[in-house]
Coordinates of C-alpha atoms in Angstrom, one line a residue:
X21 CA 0.0 0.0 0.0
X22 CA 3.0 2.2 0.6
X23 CA 4.0 1.9 -3.1
X24 CA 2.6 4.3 -5.7
X25 CA -0.3 2.7 -7.6
X26 CA 0.4 4.9 -10.7
X27 CA 4.2 4.3 -10.9
X28 CA 3.9 2.0 -13.9
X29 CA 1.7 4.3 -15.9
X30 CA 3.1 6.9 -18.4
X31 CA 2.5 10.6 -17.8
X32 CA -0.8 12.1 -19.1
X33 CA 1.0 14.3 -21.6
X34 CA 2.6 11.3 -23.3
X35 CA -0.7 9.5 -23.5
X36 CA -2.4 12.5 -25.2
X37 CA 0.5 12.8 -27.7
X38 CA 0.4 9.1 -28.5
X39 CA -3.4 9.2 -29.1
X40 CA -3.1 12.2 -31.4
X41 CA -0.3 10.5 -33.4
X42 CA -2.3 7.3 -33.8
X43 CA -5.4 9.1 -34.9
X44 CA -3.6 11.0 -37.5
X45 CA -1.9 7.9 -38.8
X46 CA -5.2 6.0 -39.0
X47 CA -7.0 9.0 -40.5
X48 CA -9.9 8.4 -38.2
X49 CA -9.7 11.8 -36.4
X50 CA -13.0 13.6 -36.8
X51 CA -13.4 17.3 -37.4
X52 CA -14.7 17.8 -33.9
X53 CA -11.8 16.0 -32.4
X54 CA -9.3 17.8 -34.5
X55 CA -10.8 21.2 -33.6
X56 CA -10.7 20.2 -30.0
X57 CA -7.0 19.1 -30.2
X58 CA -5.7 21.9 -32.4
X59 CA -7.7 24.8 -30.9
X60 CA -7.7 24.5 -27.1
X61 CA -10.6 26.0 -25.2
X62 CA -10.2 29.8 -24.5
X63 CA -9.4 30.9 -21.0
X64 CA -12.2 32.1 -18.8
X65 CA -13.5 35.7 -19.2
X66 CA -12.4 36.8 -15.8
X67 CA -8.8 35.9 -16.4
X68 CA -8.8 37.9 -19.7
X69 CA -10.3 40.9 -18.0
X70 CA -7.7 40.7 -15.2
X71 CA -4.9 40.3 -17.6
X72 CA -6.1 43.3 -19.6
X73 CA -6.4 45.5 -16.5
X74 CA -2.9 44.7 -15.4
X75 CA -0.2 47.1 -16.5
X76 CA 2.4 45.5 -18.7
X77 CA 5.9 45.9 -17.2
X78 CA 8.4 47.2 -19.8
X79 CA 11.3 45.0 -20.5
X80 CA 14.8 45.8 -19.2
X81 CA 16.1 46.6 -22.6
X82 CA 13.3 49.2 -23.2
X83 CA 14.0 50.8 -19.7
X84 CA 17.7 51.1 -20.6
X85 CA 16.9 52.7 -24.0
X86 CA 14.3 55.2 -22.8
X87 CA 15.3 56.8 -19.5
X88 CA 12.5 57.6 -17.1
X89 CA 11.3 61.3 -17.2
X90 CA 11.3 63.3 -14.0
X91 CA 9.1 66.2 -13.1
X92 CA 11.3 69.3 -12.7
X93 CA 10.2 72.8 -11.8
X94 CA 11.5 75.8 -13.6
X95 CA 13.4 78.1 -11.2
X96 CA 15.4 80.2 -13.7
X97 CA 14.4 82.8 -16.3
X98 CA 15.4 81.7 -19.8
X99 CA 15.8 85.1 -21.3
X100 CA 18.6 87.0 -23.1
X101 CA 20.4 89.9 -21.5
X102 CA 18.6 92.4 -23.8
X103 CA 15.2 91.0 -22.7
X104 CA 16.1 91.3 -19.1
X105 CA 17.3 94.9 -19.6
X106 CA 14.0 95.8 -21.3
X107 CA 12.0 94.2 -18.4
X108 CA 14.0 96.2 -15.9
X109 CA 13.3 99.4 -17.8
X110 CA 9.6 98.7 -17.7
X111 CA 9.7 97.9 -14.0
X112 CA 11.6 101.1 -13.3
X113 CA 8.9 103.1 -15.2
X114 CA 6.1 101.7 -13.0
X115 CA 7.7 101.2 -9.6
X116 CA 7.8 104.9 -8.8
X117 CA 4.0 104.9 -8.8
X118 CA 2.8 104.0 -5.2
X119 CA -0.3 102.3 -6.5
X120 CA 1.8 100.0 -8.7
X121 CA 4.7 99.5 -6.4
X122 CA 3.5 96.2 -4.9
X123 CA 3.3 94.4 -8.2
X124 CA 6.5 96.0 -9.6
X125 CA 8.5 95.2 -6.5
X126 CA 7.5 91.5 -6.7
X127 CA 8.7 91.4 -10.4
X128 CA 12.0 93.0 -9.3
X129 CA 12.3 90.4 -6.5
X130 CA 11.8 87.6 -9.0
X131 CA 14.7 88.9 -11.1
X132 CA 16.9 88.8 -8.0
X133 CA 15.8 85.3 -7.0
X134 CA 16.3 84.0 -10.5
X135 CA 19.9 85.3 -10.7
X136 CA 19.2 87.7 -13.5
X137 CA 21.1 90.6 -11.8
X138 CA 24.7 90.3 -13.0
X139 CA 27.5 92.7 -13.7
X140 CA 26.1 93.4 -17.1
X141 CA 22.6 94.2 -15.8
X142 CA 23.5 95.7 -12.4
X143 CA 23.2 99.3 -13.5
X144 CA 19.8 98.8 -15.0
X145 CA 18.6 97.1 -11.8
X146 CA 20.0 99.9 -9.7
X147 CA 17.8 102.3 -11.7
X148 CA 14.8 100.3 -10.4
X149 CA 15.9 101.0 -6.8
X150 CA 16.6 104.6 -7.6
X151 CA 13.1 105.0 -9.0
X152 CA 11.6 103.3 -6.0
X153 CA 13.4 105.7 -3.7
X154 CA 12.6 108.8 -5.8
X155 CA 10.3 109.9 -2.9
X156 CA 11.9 109.3 0.5
X157 CA 8.5 109.3 2.3
X158 CA 7.0 106.5 0.3
X159 CA 9.1 103.8 2.0
X160 CA 7.6 104.6 5.4
X161 CA 4.0 104.5 4.2
X162 CA 2.1 101.8 6.3
X163 CA 0.6 100.2 3.1
X164 CA 4.1 99.8 1.5
X165 CA 6.4 99.1 4.4
X166 CA 6.4 95.3 3.9
X167 CA 7.1 95.5 0.2
X168 CA 9.9 98.0 0.6
X169 CA 11.5 96.0 3.4
X170 CA 11.3 92.7 1.5
X171 CA 12.8 94.3 -1.7
X172 CA 15.7 96.0 -0.1
X173 CA 16.5 93.1 2.2
X174 CA 16.8 90.8 -0.8
X175 CA 19.0 93.3 -2.6
X176 CA 21.8 92.8 0.0
X177 CA 22.7 89.5 -1.7
X178 CA 23.5 91.2 -5.0
X179 CA 25.3 94.3 -3.6
X180 CA 28.6 92.9 -4.8
X181 CA 27.7 93.8 -8.4
X182 CA 27.4 97.5 -7.6
X183 CA 30.2 100.1 -7.6
X184 CA 31.3 102.1 -4.5
X185 CA 28.9 105.0 -5.1
X186 CA 26.0 102.6 -5.6
X187 CA 26.9 100.7 -2.5
X188 CA 26.9 103.9 -0.4
X189 CA 23.5 104.9 -1.8
X190 CA 22.2 101.4 -1.0
X191 CA 23.4 101.6 2.6
X192 CA 21.4 104.8 3.0
X193 CA 18.3 103.4 1.4
X194 CA 18.5 100.3 3.6
X195 CA 18.4 102.5 6.7
X196 CA 15.2 104.1 5.4
X197 CA 13.4 101.1 3.9
X198 CA 14.4 98.3 6.2
X199 CA 15.7 99.5 9.6
X200 CA 13.2 102.4 9.9
X201 CA 10.3 100.0 9.1
X202 CA 11.6 97.4 11.6
X203 CA 11.3 100.1 14.3
X204 CA 7.5 100.1 13.5
X205 CA 7.1 96.4 14.3
X206 CA 5.3 94.8 17.2
X207 CA 8.0 92.2 17.6
X208 CA 10.3 93.1 20.5
X209 CA 13.2 91.1 19.1
X210 CA 13.1 92.8 15.7
X211 CA 12.8 96.2 17.3
X212 CA 15.8 95.6 19.5
X213 CA 17.8 94.3 16.5
X214 CA 16.9 97.4 14.5
X215 CA 17.9 99.7 17.4
X216 CA 21.2 97.9 17.5
X217 CA 21.8 98.6 13.8
X218 CA 21.1 102.3 14.4
X219 CA 23.6 102.4 17.2
X220 CA 26.3 100.8 15.0
X221 CA 25.6 103.3 12.2
X222 CA 25.9 106.2 14.6
X223 CA 29.2 104.9 15.9
X224 CA 30.6 104.6 12.4
X225 CA 29.9 108.2 11.5
X226 CA 32.9 110.6 11.6
X227 CA 32.7 113.8 13.7
X228 CA 31.1 116.7 11.9
X229 CA 33.2 119.7 11.0
X230 CA 32.5 123.4 10.7
X231 CA 32.5 123.0 7.0
X232 CA 29.6 120.5 7.3
X233 CA 27.6 122.9 9.4
X234 CA 28.2 125.7 6.8
X235 CA 27.1 123.5 4.0
X236 CA 24.0 122.4 5.9
X237 CA 23.1 126.1 6.5
X238 CA 23.6 127.1 2.9
X239 CA 21.5 124.1 1.8
X240 CA 18.6 125.0 4.1
X241 CA 18.6 128.8 3.2
X242 CA 19.1 128.5 -0.6
X243 CA 16.5 127.3 -3.1
X244 CA 16.9 124.5 -5.6
X245 CA 17.1 127.0 -8.5
X246 CA 19.9 128.9 -6.8
X247 CA 21.8 125.8 -6.2
X248 CA 21.6 124.8 -9.9
X249 CA 22.9 128.2 -11.0
X250 CA 25.7 128.1 -8.4
X251 CA 26.7 124.7 -9.7
X252 CA 26.7 126.0 -13.3
X253 CA 28.8 129.0 -12.3
X254 CA 31.2 126.7 -10.4
X255 CA 31.7 124.5 -13.5
X256 CA 32.3 127.6 -15.6
X257 CA 34.7 129.0 -13.2
X258 CA 36.6 125.7 -13.0
X259 CA 36.9 125.5 -16.8
X260 CA 38.1 129.1 -16.9
X261 CA 40.7 128.4 -14.2
X262 CA 41.9 125.4 -16.2
X263 CA 42.3 127.5 -19.3
X264 CA 44.3 130.2 -17.3
X265 CA 46.6 127.6 -15.9
X266 CA 47.3 126.1 -19.3
X267 CA 47.9 129.6 -20.7
X268 CA 50.4 130.3 -17.9
X269 CA 52.2 127.0 -18.4
X270 CA 52.2 127.2 -22.2
X271 CA 51.2 130.8 -23.4
X272 CA 52.1 130.2 -27.0
X273 CA 51.0 126.6 -27.4
X274 CA 54.4 125.4 -28.5
X275 CA 54.6 122.3 -26.3
X276 CA 52.4 120.3 -28.6
X277 CA 54.9 121.0 -31.5
X278 CA 58.0 119.8 -29.6
X279 CA 58.6 116.1 -29.3
X280 CA 59.0 116.4 -25.6
X281 CA 56.0 118.6 -25.4
X282 CA 53.5 115.8 -26.0
X283 CA 54.7 114.1 -22.8
X284 CA 54.1 117.3 -20.8
X285 CA 50.6 117.6 -22.3
X286 CA 49.8 114.0 -21.4
X287 CA 51.1 114.4 -17.8
X288 CA 49.1 117.6 -17.5
X289 CA 45.9 115.7 -18.6
X290 CA 46.7 112.9 -16.2
X291 CA 47.0 115.4 -13.3
X292 CA 43.7 117.0 -14.2
X293 CA 42.0 113.7 -14.4
X294 CA 43.3 112.6 -11.1
X295 CA 42.2 115.9 -9.5
X296 CA 38.8 115.5 -11.0
X297 CA 38.5 112.0 -9.7
X298 CA 39.6 113.0 -6.2
X299 CA 37.1 115.9 -6.2
X300 CA 34.3 113.6 -7.3
X301 CA 35.2 111.1 -4.6
X302 CA 35.2 113.8 -1.9
X303 CA 31.8 115.2 -3.1
X304 CA 30.3 111.7 -3.2
X305 CA 31.6 110.9 0.3
X306 CA 30.1 114.2 1.7
X307 CA 26.7 113.4 0.0
X308 CA 26.8 109.9 1.5
X309 CA 27.5 111.2 5.0
X310 CA 24.7 113.8 4.7
X311 CA 22.2 111.2 3.5
X312 CA 23.2 108.8 6.2
X313 CA 22.9 111.4 9.0
X314 CA 19.4 112.3 7.7
X315 CA 18.3 108.6 7.6
X316 CA 19.6 108.1 11.2
X317 CA 17.6 111.1 12.4
X318 CA 14.5 109.6 10.8
X319 CA 15.1 106.3 12.6
X320 CA 15.5 108.1 16.0
X321 CA 12.3 110.0 15.4
X322 CA 10.4 106.9 14.5
X323 CA 11.7 105.1 17.6
X324 CA 10.8 108.0 19.9
X325 CA 7.2 107.8 18.7
X326 CA 7.0 104.2 20.0
X327 CA 7.7 105.3 23.6
X328 CA 4.2 104.6 24.6
X329 CA 4.8 100.9 24.1
X330 CA 5.9 99.6 27.5
X331 CA 8.3 96.9 26.3
X332 CA 10.1 99.4 23.9
X333 CA 10.8 102.1 26.5
X334 CA 14.1 100.7 27.8
X335 CA 15.5 100.1 24.3
X336 CA 14.5 103.7 23.2
X337 CA 16.2 105.1 26.3
X338 CA 19.5 103.4 25.5
X339 CA 19.2 104.3 21.8
X340 CA 18.6 108.0 22.3
X341 CA 21.2 108.2 25.1
X342 CA 23.7 106.7 22.7
X343 CA 22.8 109.3 20.0
X344 CA 23.2 112.1 22.6
X345 CA 26.6 110.8 23.7
X346 CA 27.7 110.9 20.0
X347 CA 26.0 114.2 19.2
X348 CA 29.3 115.5 17.8
X349 CA 28.9 113.2 14.8
X350 CA 25.9 115.2 13.5
X351 CA 25.6 118.7 12.1
X352 CA 24.2 121.8 13.9
X353 CA 20.6 121.4 12.9
X354 CA 20.7 117.7 13.7
X355 CA 22.3 118.3 17.1
X356 CA 19.5 120.6 18.0
X357 CA 16.9 117.9 17.1
X358 CA 18.8 115.2 19.1
X359 CA 19.0 117.5 22.2
X360 CA 15.2 118.1 22.1
X361 CA 14.6 114.4 21.7
X362 CA 16.9 113.5 24.6
X363 CA 15.2 116.1 26.8
X364 CA 11.8 114.6 26.1
X365 CA 13.0 111.1 26.7
X366 CA 14.7 112.1 29.9
X367 CA 11.5 113.7 31.2
X368 CA 9.6 110.6 30.5
X369 CA 12.3 108.5 32.2
X370 CA 11.8 110.7 35.3
X371 CA 8.1 110.1 35.3
X372 CA 8.7 106.4 35.1
X373 CA 11.0 106.4 38.1
X374 CA 8.3 108.2 40.0
X375 CA 5.9 105.5 39.2
X376 CA 4.0 107.4 36.5
X377 CA 3.3 106.3 33.0
X378 CA 3.9 108.3 29.8
X379 CA 0.5 110.0 30.1
X380 CA 1.4 111.3 33.6
X381 CA -0.8 108.9 35.6
X382 CA 0.6 106.5 38.1
X383 CA 1.4 103.1 36.9
X384 CA -0.8 100.3 38.3
X385 CA -0.7 96.6 38.1
X386 CA -3.7 94.4 37.3
X387 CA -4.8 94.1 40.9
X388 CA -4.7 97.8 41.5
X389 CA -6.7 98.4 38.3
X390 CA -9.4 96.0 39.4
X391 CA -9.4 97.4 42.9
X392 CA -10.0 100.9 41.5
X393 CA -12.6 99.6 39.1
X394 CA -14.7 97.8 41.8
X395 CA -14.2 100.4 44.5
X396 CA -17.4 102.2 43.7
X397 CA -19.4 99.3 42.3
X398 CA -22.6 98.2 44.0
X399 CA -22.5 94.5 44.9
X400 CA -25.4 92.8 46.7
X401 CA -25.0 90.7 49.8
X402 CA -26.2 87.7 47.8
X403 CA -23.2 87.7 45.5
X404 CA -24.5 90.1 42.9
X405 CA -27.8 88.2 42.4
X406 CA -29.8 91.4 42.7
X407 CA -28.9 94.0 40.1
X408 CA -27.0 96.8 41.7
X409 CA -27.9 95.6 45.2
X410 CA -31.7 96.4 44.8
X411 CA -32.8 93.0 46.2
X412 CA -35.2 92.3 43.3
X413 CA -34.6 88.5 43.5
X414 CA -35.6 88.0 47.2
X415 CA -39.1 86.6 46.4
X416 CA -38.1 83.4 44.7
X417 CA -35.0 83.0 46.9
X418 CA -37.3 82.8 49.9

């Protein structure tokens, strides 16, 4: 019984093959049998549907030939330099309009993030910033503060493409558009950080000279038209002085005819060019210091207006005290403004030491405020059940 009963029998496939061979040899295979043997029955319908629904896996050779495509997001702007310059010119034309500043600043920010600002396009992008700061009061507008701060904060990453004059101008604009707006925040950490930046900028200023005071006084008293005529006269006088110097050095104009005279003319031109460059650098440095002092005065004024905020009072005290200690770094008119500001802050500090708030009233904690509030309130003996202590609820209480 342990042995297999079917061990002597051939496999079923061999029997089927042998029967087919015999039937073909004898010629007795019927059409029905031949159709059954040659055409096997179709698979069930469910298996066909399942096979059709299954996704056919590609072969290894097809995978090697056609690499798999990946989804990639476009992060750069595929545009030529001329197209970028044209776009910058359009943005500069619209960004000076306060109603269009929000959209134009976002477009300029996209150019910065896409890496479109390069040494070849830095001057055109700087014209956008110049147009945005054409009015110095727009950057502190409550509706535009966030856009100004975001734009000029992102520009710090591309400041390396600007020249020295543009970097100085950008430093002044950053004080107005970023630091001054950070002083209007409700975040104590941001406010303290902005105050620290103002203190650093004040410490980096050189001491003002008498010449700076004179220039400030003339700028305040003279009108814009008079300044333009004075500049034109100065240019004319300078050119006339140059001609007089050349006439004194070579009255007959013979140096150009002599072989050694050409070298003298070249040296003279080089000296003039060097003097002009030095003069331009000095004038630019003076303009930069003047603009930076004005921006710092603006920051001090904005910070002083926040003195009613309790958590900002200590920071403002330290900031204004630092400006007063370095008052010699400002001009005459600015020194007067800082003195008035420090006098006001010092009076408020005295009130605070006496226990009074900015409004002159005594400071009170939460318990004292509630104590004063309920001192004159009418409370019933039944824990305020009766309105104002008139005992109207005695009937149903029994």
